Structure formats: structure tokens, C-alpha cells
XYZ file of C-alpha atoms in Angstrom:
266
model
C -5.951 144.520 4.542
C -8.733 145.991 2.468
C -8.256 148.407 -0.419
C -10.853 150.943 -1.527
C -10.419 152.000 -5.146
C -12.264 155.208 -6.000
C -13.059 155.949 -9.652
C -14.512 159.364 -10.514
C -16.489 159.470 -13.748
C -18.568 161.754 -15.933
C -19.566 160.548 -19.394
C -16.373 158.495 -19.560
C -17.745 155.848 -21.925
C -15.590 152.771 -22.441
C -12.758 154.290 -20.421
C -14.756 153.757 -17.214
C -15.345 150.113 -18.098
C -11.676 149.582 -18.993
C -10.637 150.904 -15.593
C -13.207 148.790 -13.725
C -12.157 145.688 -15.680
C -8.530 146.303 -14.701
C -9.502 146.498 -11.032
C -11.694 143.398 -11.201
C -8.823 141.361 -12.696
C -6.615 141.908 -9.635
C -5.546 138.681 -7.947
C -5.960 140.438 -4.593
C -9.666 140.157 -3.834
C -10.230 142.061 -0.582
C -11.269 145.252 -2.337
C -14.197 147.573 -2.786
C -14.771 149.808 -5.797
C -16.578 153.105 -5.429
C -17.631 154.728 -8.696
C -18.454 158.362 -7.978
C -20.440 159.536 -10.999
C -21.606 163.091 -11.661
C -24.834 161.973 -13.366
C -23.427 160.691 -16.654
C -25.783 160.733 -19.629
C -23.792 158.445 -21.951
C -25.062 155.176 -20.450
C -21.596 154.170 -19.220
C -22.627 153.522 -15.617
C -25.491 151.280 -16.768
C -22.889 148.877 -18.182
C -21.036 148.414 -14.900
C -20.632 144.750 -13.920
C -22.953 143.347 -11.269
C -20.693 142.673 -8.311
C -21.232 143.263 -4.601
C -17.819 144.931 -4.406
C -18.912 147.762 -6.732
C -20.868 150.735 -5.373
C -22.203 153.451 -7.674
C -22.640 156.864 -6.076
C -24.442 159.333 -8.349
C -24.169 162.865 -7.064
C -23.449 166.345 -8.357
C -20.007 167.711 -7.556
C -18.068 170.926 -8.084
C -14.817 169.365 -9.343
C -12.906 166.112 -9.592
C -11.434 166.673 -6.122
C -14.893 167.396 -4.708
C -16.079 164.111 -6.236
C -13.165 162.297 -4.582
C -14.006 163.907 -1.241
C -17.605 162.755 -1.565
C -16.499 159.198 -2.319
C -14.265 159.081 0.762
C -17.412 159.281 2.934
C -18.476 155.857 1.599
C -15.076 154.142 1.855
C -14.591 151.289 4.326
C -11.130 149.967 3.401
C -7.848 150.328 5.248
C -6.198 152.082 2.300
C -7.542 154.208 -0.565
C -6.381 154.509 -4.180
C -7.789 156.878 -6.785
C -7.997 155.842 -10.451
C -8.995 158.119 -13.313
C -11.213 156.686 -16.031
C -8.966 155.169 -18.694
C -6.062 154.497 -16.341
C -5.456 150.839 -15.481
C -3.339 148.850 -13.061
C 0.004 147.925 -14.607
C -0.678 144.207 -14.209
C -3.065 141.869 -12.402
C -0.769 141.442 -9.397
C -0.368 145.095 -8.425
C -2.496 145.085 -5.271
C -0.966 141.776 -4.170
C 2.512 143.300 -4.465
C 1.410 146.523 -2.738
C -0.082 144.640 0.203
C 3.108 142.616 0.715
C 5.270 145.745 0.648
C 2.974 147.581 3.041
C 3.045 144.666 5.494
C 6.846 144.652 5.396
C 6.947 148.310 6.424
C 7.330 148.797 10.167
C 5.205 151.929 10.168
C 4.888 153.498 13.591
C 2.616 156.299 12.380
C 0.183 156.974 9.587
C 2.009 156.278 6.339
C 1.282 157.263 2.755
C 2.757 154.738 0.340
C 3.641 155.600 -3.245
C 4.749 153.404 -6.117
C 5.965 153.936 -9.656
C 4.011 154.324 -12.877
C 4.199 153.636 -16.586
C 3.235 156.658 -18.689
C 1.637 155.652 -21.970
C 2.056 159.059 -23.630
C 5.824 158.965 -22.990
C 6.174 155.192 -23.358
C 8.396 155.132 -20.283
C 8.495 154.310 -16.590
C 8.576 156.939 -13.869
C 10.397 155.546 -10.849
C 10.385 157.733 -7.772
C 13.108 158.187 -5.134
C 12.721 158.060 -1.373
C 10.844 161.117 -0.136
C 12.809 164.137 1.118
C 12.288 167.891 1.262
C 14.203 168.229 -2.002
C 11.971 165.619 -3.680
C 8.969 167.523 -2.337
C 10.153 170.598 -4.264
C 11.133 168.811 -7.474
C 8.799 165.835 -7.996
C 5.047 165.369 -8.176
C 3.984 161.880 -7.153
C 1.643 160.039 -9.497
C -1.796 160.377 -7.927
C -2.944 156.975 -9.208
C 0.146 155.294 -7.730
C -0.306 156.795 -4.255
C -1.949 154.764 -1.496
C -3.486 156.681 1.390
C -4.555 155.343 4.807
C -8.316 155.824 5.014
C -7.945 157.014 8.614
C -5.834 159.925 7.391
C -8.250 160.827 4.597
C -11.222 160.757 6.956
C -9.436 163.299 9.163
C -8.673 165.703 6.320
C -9.875 165.620 2.736
C -8.615 167.380 -0.378
C -8.424 171.161 -0.217
C -10.851 172.393 -2.879
C -9.116 175.760 -3.099
C -6.654 174.010 -5.423
C -8.021 173.078 -8.833
C -4.969 171.273 -10.233
C -2.732 170.389 -7.290
C -5.001 169.352 -4.425
C -3.415 165.873 -4.330
C 0.040 167.487 -4.152
C -1.149 169.795 -1.368
C -2.533 166.805 0.497
C 0.674 164.821 0.783
C 2.903 167.873 1.277
C 0.730 168.975 4.187
C 0.605 165.437 5.618
C 4.397 165.154 5.344
C 4.957 168.468 7.136
C 2.447 167.441 9.818
C 4.475 164.313 10.574
C 3.051 161.580 8.343
C 5.568 159.273 6.683
C 5.792 158.923 2.909
C 7.279 155.582 1.920
C 8.216 154.432 -1.568
C 7.347 150.866 -2.556
C 9.097 149.292 -5.580
C 5.918 148.461 -7.476
C 4.792 149.798 -10.857
C 1.228 150.523 -9.831
C -0.504 152.098 -12.785
C -0.443 152.562 -16.525
C -1.138 156.286 -16.722
C -2.612 157.592 -19.969
C -1.408 161.183 -19.875
C -2.375 163.835 -22.428
C -5.359 164.865 -20.292
C -6.615 168.284 -19.258
C -3.763 168.666 -16.775
C -1.328 168.916 -19.695
C -2.876 171.922 -21.416
C -0.751 175.064 -21.252
C -3.252 176.870 -19.032
C -3.452 174.020 -16.527
C 0.310 173.407 -16.521
C 0.826 177.050 -15.561
C -1.925 176.914 -12.944
C -0.516 173.724 -11.425
C 2.943 175.298 -11.199
C 1.569 178.390 -9.436
C -0.471 176.263 -7.052
C 2.534 174.125 -6.151
C 4.573 177.243 -5.359
C 1.806 178.493 -3.067
C 1.541 175.105 -1.369
C 5.262 174.970 -0.622
C 5.254 178.498 0.785
C 2.296 177.619 2.999
C 3.943 174.494 4.388
C 7.585 175.596 4.750
C 9.041 178.433 6.752
C 10.421 181.318 4.705
C 14.021 180.370 5.530
C 13.553 176.672 4.705
C 11.743 177.556 1.492
C 14.594 179.842 0.352
C 17.241 177.254 1.220
C 15.587 174.368 -0.649
C 14.474 176.616 -3.531
C 18.060 177.791 -4.045
C 19.239 174.183 -4.188
C 16.674 173.407 -6.883
C 17.733 176.454 -8.923
C 21.383 175.439 -8.813
C 20.368 172.087 -10.270
C 18.429 173.656 -13.136
C 14.875 172.981 -11.939
C 13.849 176.605 -12.445
C 14.804 176.534 -16.120
C 12.850 173.316 -16.610
C 9.746 174.792 -14.967
C 9.844 177.820 -17.245
C 10.327 175.724 -20.379
C 7.484 173.282 -19.706
C 5.032 176.196 -19.591
C 6.068 177.314 -23.092
C 3.763 175.962 -25.762
C 6.455 175.954 -28.460
C 8.816 173.891 -26.314
C 6.429 171.432 -24.646
C 6.347 168.826 -27.488
C 10.173 168.835 -27.489
C 10.204 168.534 -23.704
C 7.993 165.439 -23.811
C 10.314 163.761 -26.328
C 13.394 164.652 -24.288
C 11.692 163.359 -21.123
C 10.787 160.099 -22.871
C 14.412 159.553 -23.956
C 15.704 160.502 -20.498
C 13.495 158.034 -18.645
C 14.220 155.242 -21.113
C 17.968 155.691 -20.603
C 17.503 155.954 -16.836
C 15.464 152.737 -16.766
C 18.095 150.928 -18.845
C 20.797 151.964 -16.379
C 18.704 150.596 -13.524
């Protein structure tokens, strides 16, 4: 089993090198690393290690998802992971553990695997449940902890109409088209957080995009039924509050405490 790890960069400085170093330290060696760079001018790509597993693709792109789509064209692995500059694997044995869990899965169709993540900005672990329609409406899988079959990604790439939620649209669409989404009990990534996706403007945009994606992929009756279930469980209130600038710092602290307690119970 071969993993392709795609890293998209643009003037990322030391964060690019930290991410590459994390990948290179993996005990699982059957990997390739594709660095898709948008013509950085900070000299970061010139410091990349010399290794035949690393390919540097310098090309202009329209967005981070466009850069990922471009990189997919060069991928040759069985499975693809996407890492943002600055994010690192949780430990050196992540890919080893992922490969063992994937091999144990008796997948009879194309399967997207997703693991858990450690969020540095919340100092807590996010552990995901088995995938269901309800989870589809209430959770957003960690992009850097999601492992896609290359065959699936070659068939259909990220939809560039979505600026903030193209990865969400990808697995929702795949799920509704019959692909399996399988959770593996591996903490895959140490996710930095506090990036551009957490600004008020982008939080609101991501929420609107996710609503549109669900309406596109579910029938009107199924959407209403699952949406009502989420409202009865308070998800609507949470979504409104996280878009409020005055409340968001409080929300992050509450979320940190919640996940710490939840992890202790586990």
C-alpha cells in the first residue's frame, strides 16, 4: 500500500519544512510527497530535503482546492492524504497504524477512511463517531485526518465552486453516491487551528456552503427530517453562536473543556 501525501504551500516558511520533516519521520516508508507550490518567493521550497520521494510542483493556482486538484494529477499512490503547512502527523507511527487498520477493513467498494485529530489551539482531541446521515449534518471531518482512495479522486476532484467547504462537499457527495466512509481509531494529525477558516467571515461562509451542499445531496424530505433532528438536539443554536464574534472566544474555551471531559470518560 502506497500513500501519497500532498502539501500545498505558498510562502509558508518554516511551517512547510516542519510538515515535511513530520512526514519523513514516519516509520512507514512506502510514501510519496507532492509539494504543490504556488511560486513561493520566501525561499522555503529551496530548503526542501533531497529525497527521491519528494516532488516539487510549482504552478499558479486559483485557490487551495485548485492547488490540491492540480497535485492529484501527479499522484501515484493507492491512498491520498492532504496536509496543510504547519500541521504534522501526531506521531511517527501514524501511517503504519493507518495501513494496518485499512487492511483489516473488508471494503467491498471504494472507501474513504477518516481518523481522529489533536487540535493544538484547543489542546484537545477530536474523536469522530461512525459515519451516519446525522453525523453528516452535525460534524465536519478533519481534512488532514481523512484518507481518500486515489482512484476515487481521479474520477472526481474538489468542486471549486466552494471556497471553504470543498472537502466537505467531496465526502458528502461520495457518501450519497455509494462510497463507504469508515472511521479508524488512529489520531492522525496535530492540527494547528486558528487559520483563515476561523475568521468570522469564513466561518459564516463555510456554514452557508455546508447548508447548500446538504440540500444538493439530500432530497427535500430527507433534509427536513434530519435537519429537524439536529434542531431538537440544539445544533441550530450552536451554529448561530459560533458565527457571533463576541461569543466565539467563549465557544472555543467551552469546546476545549467539553472535549477534555469527553476524552477522560473514554
